[in-house]
Tab-separated table of C-alpha atoms and ligand atoms in Angstrom:
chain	number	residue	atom	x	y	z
A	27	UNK	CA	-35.724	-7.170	-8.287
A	28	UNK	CA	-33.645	-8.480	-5.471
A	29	UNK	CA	-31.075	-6.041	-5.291
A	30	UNK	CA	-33.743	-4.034	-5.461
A	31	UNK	CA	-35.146	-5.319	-2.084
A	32	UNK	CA	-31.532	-5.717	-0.690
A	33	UNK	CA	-30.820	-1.720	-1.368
A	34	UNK	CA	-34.195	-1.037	0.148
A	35	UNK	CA	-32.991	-3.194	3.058
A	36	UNK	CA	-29.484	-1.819	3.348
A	37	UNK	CA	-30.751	2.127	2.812
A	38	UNK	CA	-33.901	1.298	5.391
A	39	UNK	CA	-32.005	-0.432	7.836
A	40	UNK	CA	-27.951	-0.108	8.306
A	41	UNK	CA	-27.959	3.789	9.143
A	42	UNK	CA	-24.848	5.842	8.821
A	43	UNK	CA	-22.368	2.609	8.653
A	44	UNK	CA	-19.056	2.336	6.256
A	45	UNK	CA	-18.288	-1.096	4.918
A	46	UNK	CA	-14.996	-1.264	4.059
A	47	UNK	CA	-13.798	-3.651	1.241
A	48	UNK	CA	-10.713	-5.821	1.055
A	49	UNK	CA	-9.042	-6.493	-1.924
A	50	UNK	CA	-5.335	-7.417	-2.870
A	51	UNK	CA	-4.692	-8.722	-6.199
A	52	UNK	CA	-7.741	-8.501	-9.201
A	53	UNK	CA	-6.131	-10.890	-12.252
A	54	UNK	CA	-6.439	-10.453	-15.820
A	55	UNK	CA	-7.749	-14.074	-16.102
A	56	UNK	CA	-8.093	-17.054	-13.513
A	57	UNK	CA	-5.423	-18.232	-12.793
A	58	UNK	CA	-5.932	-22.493	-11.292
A	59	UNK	CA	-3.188	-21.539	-7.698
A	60	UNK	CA	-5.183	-18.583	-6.437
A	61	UNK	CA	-8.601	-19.732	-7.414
A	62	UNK	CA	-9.895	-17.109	-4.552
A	63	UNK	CA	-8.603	-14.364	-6.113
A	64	UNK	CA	-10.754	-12.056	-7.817
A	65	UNK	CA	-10.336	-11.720	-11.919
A	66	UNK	CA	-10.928	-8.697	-14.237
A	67	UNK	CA	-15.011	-10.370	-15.125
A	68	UNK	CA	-15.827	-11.149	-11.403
A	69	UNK	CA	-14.331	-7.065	-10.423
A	70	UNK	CA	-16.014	-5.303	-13.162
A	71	UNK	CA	-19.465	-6.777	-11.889
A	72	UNK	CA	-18.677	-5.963	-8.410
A	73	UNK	CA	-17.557	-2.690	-8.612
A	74	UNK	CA	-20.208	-2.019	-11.080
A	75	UNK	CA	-22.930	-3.359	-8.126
A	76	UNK	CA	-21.595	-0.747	-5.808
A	77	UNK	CA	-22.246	2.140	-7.976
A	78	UNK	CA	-25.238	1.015	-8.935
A	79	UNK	CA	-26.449	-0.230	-4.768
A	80	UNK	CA	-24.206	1.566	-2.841
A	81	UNK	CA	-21.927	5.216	-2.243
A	82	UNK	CA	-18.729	4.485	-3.060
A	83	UNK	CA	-16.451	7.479	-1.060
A	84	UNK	CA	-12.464	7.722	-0.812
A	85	UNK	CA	-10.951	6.962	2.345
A	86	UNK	CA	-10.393	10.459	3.030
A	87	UNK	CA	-14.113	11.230	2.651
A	88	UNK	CA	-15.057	8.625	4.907
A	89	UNK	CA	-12.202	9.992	7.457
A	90	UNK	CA	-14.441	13.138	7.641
A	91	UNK	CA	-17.643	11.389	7.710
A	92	UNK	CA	-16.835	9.267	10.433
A	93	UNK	CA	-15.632	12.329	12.583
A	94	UNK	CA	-18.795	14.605	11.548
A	95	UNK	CA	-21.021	11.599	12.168
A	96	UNK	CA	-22.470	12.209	8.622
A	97	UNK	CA	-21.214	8.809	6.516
A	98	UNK	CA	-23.835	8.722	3.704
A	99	UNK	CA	-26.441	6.184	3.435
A	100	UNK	CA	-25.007	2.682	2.173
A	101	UNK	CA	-21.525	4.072	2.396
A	102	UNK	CA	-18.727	2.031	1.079
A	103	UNK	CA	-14.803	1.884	0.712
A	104	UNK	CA	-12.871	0.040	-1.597
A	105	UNK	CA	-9.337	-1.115	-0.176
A	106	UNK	CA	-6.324	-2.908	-1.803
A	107	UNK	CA	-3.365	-4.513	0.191
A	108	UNK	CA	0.225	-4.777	-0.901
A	109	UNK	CA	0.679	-2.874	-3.729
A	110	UNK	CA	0.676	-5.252	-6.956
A	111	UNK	CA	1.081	-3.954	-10.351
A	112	UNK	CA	-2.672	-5.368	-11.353
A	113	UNK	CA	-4.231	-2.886	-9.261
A	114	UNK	CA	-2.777	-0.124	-11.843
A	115	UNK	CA	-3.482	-2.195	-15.362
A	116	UNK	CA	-6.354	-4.387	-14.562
A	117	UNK	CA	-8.144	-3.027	-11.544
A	118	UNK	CA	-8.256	1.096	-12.408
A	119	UNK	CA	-9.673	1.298	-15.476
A	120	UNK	CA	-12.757	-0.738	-13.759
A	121	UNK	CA	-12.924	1.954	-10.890
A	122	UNK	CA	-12.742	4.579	-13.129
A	123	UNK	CA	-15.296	3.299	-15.545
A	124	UNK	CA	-17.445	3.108	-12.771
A	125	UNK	CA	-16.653	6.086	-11.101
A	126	UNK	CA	-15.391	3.981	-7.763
A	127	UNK	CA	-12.583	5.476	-5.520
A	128	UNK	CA	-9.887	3.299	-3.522
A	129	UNK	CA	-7.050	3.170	-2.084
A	130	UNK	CA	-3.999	1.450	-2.421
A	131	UNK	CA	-1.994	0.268	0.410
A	132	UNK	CA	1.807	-0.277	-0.462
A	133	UNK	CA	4.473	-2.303	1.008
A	134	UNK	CA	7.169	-0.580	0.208
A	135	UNK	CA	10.015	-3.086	0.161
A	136	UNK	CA	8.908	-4.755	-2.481
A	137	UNK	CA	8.732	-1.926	-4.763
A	138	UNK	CA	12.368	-2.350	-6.390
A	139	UNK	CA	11.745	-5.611	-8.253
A	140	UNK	CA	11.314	-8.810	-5.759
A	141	UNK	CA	8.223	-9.798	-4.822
A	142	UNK	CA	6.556	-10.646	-2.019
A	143	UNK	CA	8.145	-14.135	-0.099
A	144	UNK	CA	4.624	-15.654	-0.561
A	145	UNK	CA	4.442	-14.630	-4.007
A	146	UNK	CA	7.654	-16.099	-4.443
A	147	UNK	CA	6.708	-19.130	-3.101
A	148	UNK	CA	3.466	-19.677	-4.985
A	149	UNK	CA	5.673	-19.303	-8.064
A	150	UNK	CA	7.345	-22.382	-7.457
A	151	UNK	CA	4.414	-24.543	-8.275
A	152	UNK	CA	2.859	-21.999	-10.982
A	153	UNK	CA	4.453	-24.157	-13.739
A	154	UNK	CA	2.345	-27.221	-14.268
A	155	UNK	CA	5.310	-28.613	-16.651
A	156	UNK	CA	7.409	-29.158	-13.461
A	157	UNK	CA	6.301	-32.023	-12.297
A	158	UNK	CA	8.563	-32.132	-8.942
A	159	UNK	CA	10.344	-30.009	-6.831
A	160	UNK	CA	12.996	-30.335	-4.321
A	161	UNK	CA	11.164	-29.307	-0.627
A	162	UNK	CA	13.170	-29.036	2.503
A	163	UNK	CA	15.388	-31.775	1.102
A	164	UNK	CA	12.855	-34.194	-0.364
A	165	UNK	CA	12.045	-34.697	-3.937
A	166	UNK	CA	8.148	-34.338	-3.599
A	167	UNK	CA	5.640	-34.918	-6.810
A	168	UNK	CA	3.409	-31.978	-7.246
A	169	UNK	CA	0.325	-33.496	-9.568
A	170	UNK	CA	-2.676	-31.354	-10.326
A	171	UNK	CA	-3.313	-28.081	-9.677
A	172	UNK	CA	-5.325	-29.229	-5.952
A	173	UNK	CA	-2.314	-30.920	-4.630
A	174	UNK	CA	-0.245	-27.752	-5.804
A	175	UNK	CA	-2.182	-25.352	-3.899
A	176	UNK	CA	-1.990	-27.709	-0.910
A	177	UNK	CA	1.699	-27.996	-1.155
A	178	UNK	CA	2.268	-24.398	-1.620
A	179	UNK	CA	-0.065	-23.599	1.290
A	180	UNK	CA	2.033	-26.080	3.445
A	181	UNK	CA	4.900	-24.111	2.762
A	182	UNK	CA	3.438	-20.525	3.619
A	183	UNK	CA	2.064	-22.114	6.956
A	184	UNK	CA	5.617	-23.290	7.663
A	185	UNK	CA	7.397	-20.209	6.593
A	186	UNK	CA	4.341	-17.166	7.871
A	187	UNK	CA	5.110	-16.573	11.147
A	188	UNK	CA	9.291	-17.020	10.880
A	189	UNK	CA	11.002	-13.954	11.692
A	190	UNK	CA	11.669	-11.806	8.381
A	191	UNK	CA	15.877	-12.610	7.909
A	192	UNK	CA	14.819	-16.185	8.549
A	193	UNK	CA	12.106	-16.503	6.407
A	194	UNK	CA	13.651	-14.982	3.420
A	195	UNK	CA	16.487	-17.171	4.009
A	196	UNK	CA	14.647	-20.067	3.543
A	197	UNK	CA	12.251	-18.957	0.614
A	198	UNK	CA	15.743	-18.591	-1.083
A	199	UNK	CA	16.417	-21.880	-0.008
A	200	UNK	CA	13.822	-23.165	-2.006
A	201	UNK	CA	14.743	-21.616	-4.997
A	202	UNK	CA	19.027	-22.526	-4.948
A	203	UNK	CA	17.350	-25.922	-4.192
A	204	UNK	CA	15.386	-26.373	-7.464
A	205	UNK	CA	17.779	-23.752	-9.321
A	206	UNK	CA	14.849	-21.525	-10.297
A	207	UNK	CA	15.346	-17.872	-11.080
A	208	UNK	CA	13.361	-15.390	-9.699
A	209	UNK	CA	10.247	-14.448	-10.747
A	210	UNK	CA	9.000	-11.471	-12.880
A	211	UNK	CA	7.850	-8.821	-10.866
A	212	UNK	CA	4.210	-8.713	-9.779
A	213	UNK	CA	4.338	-5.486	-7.597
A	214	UNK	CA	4.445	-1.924	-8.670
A	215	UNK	CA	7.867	-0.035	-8.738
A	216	UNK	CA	8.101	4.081	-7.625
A	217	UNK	CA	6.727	5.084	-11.142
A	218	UNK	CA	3.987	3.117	-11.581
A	219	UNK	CA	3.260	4.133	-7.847
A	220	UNK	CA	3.171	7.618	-8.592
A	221	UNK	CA	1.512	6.780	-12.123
A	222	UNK	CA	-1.770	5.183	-10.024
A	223	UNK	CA	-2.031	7.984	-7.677
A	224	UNK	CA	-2.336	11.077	-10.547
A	225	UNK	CA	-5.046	8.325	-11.472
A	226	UNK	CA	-6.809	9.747	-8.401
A	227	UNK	CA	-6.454	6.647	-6.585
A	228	UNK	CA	-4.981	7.188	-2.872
A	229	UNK	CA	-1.974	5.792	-1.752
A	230	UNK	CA	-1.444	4.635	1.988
A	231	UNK	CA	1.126	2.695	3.882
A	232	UNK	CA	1.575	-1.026	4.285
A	233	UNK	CA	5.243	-0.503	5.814
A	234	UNK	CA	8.347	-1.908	4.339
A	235	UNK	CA	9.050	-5.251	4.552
A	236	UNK	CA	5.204	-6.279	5.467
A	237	UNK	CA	6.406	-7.527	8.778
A	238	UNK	CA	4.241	-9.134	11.697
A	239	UNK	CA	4.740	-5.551	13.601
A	240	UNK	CA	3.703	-7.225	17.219
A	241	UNK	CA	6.714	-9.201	16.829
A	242	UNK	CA	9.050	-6.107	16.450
A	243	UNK	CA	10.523	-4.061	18.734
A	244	UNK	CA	8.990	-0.444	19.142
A	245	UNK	CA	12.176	0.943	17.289
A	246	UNK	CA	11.647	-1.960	14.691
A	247	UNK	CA	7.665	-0.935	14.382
A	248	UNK	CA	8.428	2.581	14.161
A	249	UNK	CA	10.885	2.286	11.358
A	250	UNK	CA	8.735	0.386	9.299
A	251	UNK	CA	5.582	2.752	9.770
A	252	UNK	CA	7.831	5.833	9.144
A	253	UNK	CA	10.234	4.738	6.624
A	254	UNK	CA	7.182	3.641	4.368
A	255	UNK	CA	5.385	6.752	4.573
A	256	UNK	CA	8.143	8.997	3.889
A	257	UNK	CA	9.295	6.832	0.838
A	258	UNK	CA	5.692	6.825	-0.271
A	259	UNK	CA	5.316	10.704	0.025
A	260	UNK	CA	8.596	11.400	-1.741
A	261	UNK	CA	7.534	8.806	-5.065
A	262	UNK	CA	3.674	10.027	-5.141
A	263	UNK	CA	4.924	13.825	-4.164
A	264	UNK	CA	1.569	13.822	-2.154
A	265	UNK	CA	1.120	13.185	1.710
A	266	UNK	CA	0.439	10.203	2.958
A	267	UNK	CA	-2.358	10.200	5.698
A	268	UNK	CA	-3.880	5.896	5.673
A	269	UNK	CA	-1.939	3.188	6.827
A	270	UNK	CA	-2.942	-0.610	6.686
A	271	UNK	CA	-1.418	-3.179	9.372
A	272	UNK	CA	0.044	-6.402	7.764
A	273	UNK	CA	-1.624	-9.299	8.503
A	274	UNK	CA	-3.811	-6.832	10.369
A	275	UNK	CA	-5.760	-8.787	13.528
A	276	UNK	CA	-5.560	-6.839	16.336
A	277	UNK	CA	-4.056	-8.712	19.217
A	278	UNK	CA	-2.884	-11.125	16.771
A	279	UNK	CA	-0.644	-8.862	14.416
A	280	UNK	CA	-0.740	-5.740	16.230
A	281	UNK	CA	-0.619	-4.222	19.597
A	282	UNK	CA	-1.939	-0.698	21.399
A	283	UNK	CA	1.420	0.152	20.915
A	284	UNK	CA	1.971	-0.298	17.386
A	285	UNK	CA	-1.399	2.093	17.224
A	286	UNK	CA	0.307	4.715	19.085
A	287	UNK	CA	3.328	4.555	16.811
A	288	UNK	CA	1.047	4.934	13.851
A	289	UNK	CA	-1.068	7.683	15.610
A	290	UNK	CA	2.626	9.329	15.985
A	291	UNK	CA	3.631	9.290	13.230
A	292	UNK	CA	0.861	11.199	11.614
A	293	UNK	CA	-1.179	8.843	9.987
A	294	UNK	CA	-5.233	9.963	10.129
A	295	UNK	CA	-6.614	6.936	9.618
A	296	UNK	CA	-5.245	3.028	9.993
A	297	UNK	CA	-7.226	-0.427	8.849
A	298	UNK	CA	-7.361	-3.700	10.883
A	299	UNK	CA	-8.193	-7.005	8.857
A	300	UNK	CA	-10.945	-7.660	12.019
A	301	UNK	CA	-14.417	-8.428	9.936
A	302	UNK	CA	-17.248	-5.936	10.561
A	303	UNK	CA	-18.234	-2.139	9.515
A	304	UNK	CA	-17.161	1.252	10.996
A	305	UNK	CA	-19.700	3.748	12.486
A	306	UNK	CA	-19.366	7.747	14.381
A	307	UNK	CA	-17.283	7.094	17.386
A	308	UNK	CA	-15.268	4.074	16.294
A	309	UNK	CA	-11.015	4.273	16.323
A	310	UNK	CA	-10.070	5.593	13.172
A	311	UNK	CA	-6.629	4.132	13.864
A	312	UNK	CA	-8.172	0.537	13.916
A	313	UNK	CA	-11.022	0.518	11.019
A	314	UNK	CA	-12.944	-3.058	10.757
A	315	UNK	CA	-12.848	-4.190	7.047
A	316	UNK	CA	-14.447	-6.922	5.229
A	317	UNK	CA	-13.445	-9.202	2.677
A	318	UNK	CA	-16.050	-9.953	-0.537
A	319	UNK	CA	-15.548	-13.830	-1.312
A	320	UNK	CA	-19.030	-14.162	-3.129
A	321	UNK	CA	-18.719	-14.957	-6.578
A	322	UNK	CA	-22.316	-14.225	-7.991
A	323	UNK	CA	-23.549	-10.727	-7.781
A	324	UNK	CA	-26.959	-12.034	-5.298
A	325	UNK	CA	-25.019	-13.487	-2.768
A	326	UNK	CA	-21.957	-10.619	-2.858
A	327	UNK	CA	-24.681	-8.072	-2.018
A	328	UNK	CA	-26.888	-9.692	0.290
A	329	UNK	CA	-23.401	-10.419	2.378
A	330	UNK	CA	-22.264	-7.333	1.969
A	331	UNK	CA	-25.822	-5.904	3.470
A	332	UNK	CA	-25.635	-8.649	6.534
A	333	UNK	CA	-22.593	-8.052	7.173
A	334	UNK	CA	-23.873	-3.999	7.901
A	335	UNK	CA	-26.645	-5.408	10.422
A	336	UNK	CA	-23.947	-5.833	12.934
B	862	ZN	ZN1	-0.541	-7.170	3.113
């Protein structure tokens, strides 16, 4: 009955807008350090509450909406960031069960095996049988699962906005420090790239090494908006035309210039991480998005229906 009323709303009232979603990882199960990300159960209800409320489209349908000025009613977009190996085994069979196209965006640095520094960091308190870890010289207790997350937050604060030689450095650091071995990789590798994309899910561009691109020279930028998309195109055999900002505020993360680089080098459309929808007329290069936090189906769609009355 409500999401009745909330469709009614959303169909009556939002016009020709695109939400588009945010996701990165969807788990198999909870797992107690990322309690915020979303699992297989919480997914499967979601994406099954778009087809059922909404018009799921591709990216590249939405591309030619949003220049014809003719997005359909209730149109959404469902997004992934980074490129981990769950969006292959636990998130596509959902979409495809319920008929819900996506796109992937890939970081491409991370494809050959080592995972992603703040992945690598949250592994070091993943193991509630160590009880302490060595951190920037101090032996420091890590007790329940709360005071884990807030120590391995601590450290991604400290580490996030380091440049990237630097940073790695000392997420190595951490490991020679406790003598920990690197963990097994989350992310997916050329095949299984290539594997999700016959799957008919798209695959765009997250650069290389998932860099803070403001920071970077224009040479820097350019390399790691090229370099991705080429590598991408050669694993999937299919042109890559969407491209997702790291971090992705504008201002923040990313400049006008690092928009013109990815306008040059061919890119047709390009997401920001800024909250709100996309209508006719907006910058395709710099596509609002919108992260889904709510955890019961009422209050996921009523949000995602405010957040259209913008
Ligand atoms: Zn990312």
């Amino acid at each position: 009955m409500l999401h009745s009323i909330l469709g009614g709303l959303n169909r009556l009232l939002t016009g020709n807008k695109l939400s588009i979603l945010i996701y990165h990882q969807v788990l198999a199960e909870f797992d107690p350090l990322r309690p915020y990300e979303v699992t297989a159960e919480q997914f499967d209800w979601q994406m099954k509450l778009l087809a059922e409320h909404f018009t799921p489209i591709s990216l590249s349908e939405a591309k030619q909406a949003l220049e014809t000025n003719s997005v359909p009613e209730r149109a959404v977009c469902v997004t992934f960031d980074d490129g981990y190996l769950n969006n292959l085994t636990v998130a596509q069979p959902i979409l495809a069960k319920y008929k819900v196209p996506a796109t992937v965006y890939v970081a491409t640095g991370f494809s050959q095996g080592q995972s992603m520094w703040n992945d690598r960091v949250m592994h070091l308190f993943s193991d509630i049988t160590t009880q302490t870890l060595m951190l920037e010289g101090t032996r420091t207790e890590l007790g329940d699962w709360a005071q884990r997350r807030d120590l391995a937050q601590k450290q991604l604060m400290r580490l996030k906005y380091l440049p990237i030689e630097e940073r790695l450095v000392a997420v190595q650091a951490l490991y020679d420090e406790n003598e920990l071995a690197a963990p097994e990789p989350v992310m997916m590798n050329p095949e299984q790239i290539k594997q999700l994309s016959q799957l008919n899910i798209e695959i765009g561009a997250h650069t290389v090494n998932h860099p803070i691109l403001k920071v970077l020279s224009a040479e820097q930028q350019q390399h790691e908006i090229n370099e991705s998309k080429s590598q991408l195109e050669a694993w999937t055999d299919k042109p890559v035309k969407h491209f997702a900002y790291p971090n992705g505020a504008y201002g923040k993360d990313l400049t006008d210039e690092t928009v013109n680089l990815v306008k040059k080098a061919g890119y047709e459309t390009a997401v920001v991480t800024d909250w709100g929808t996309c209508a006719h007329g907006d910058d395709l290069l710099k596509l609002k998005r919108f992260t889904p936090w709510d955890r019961t189906p009422t209050k996921f769609h009523a949000r995602l229906v405010k957040s259209r009355f913008s």
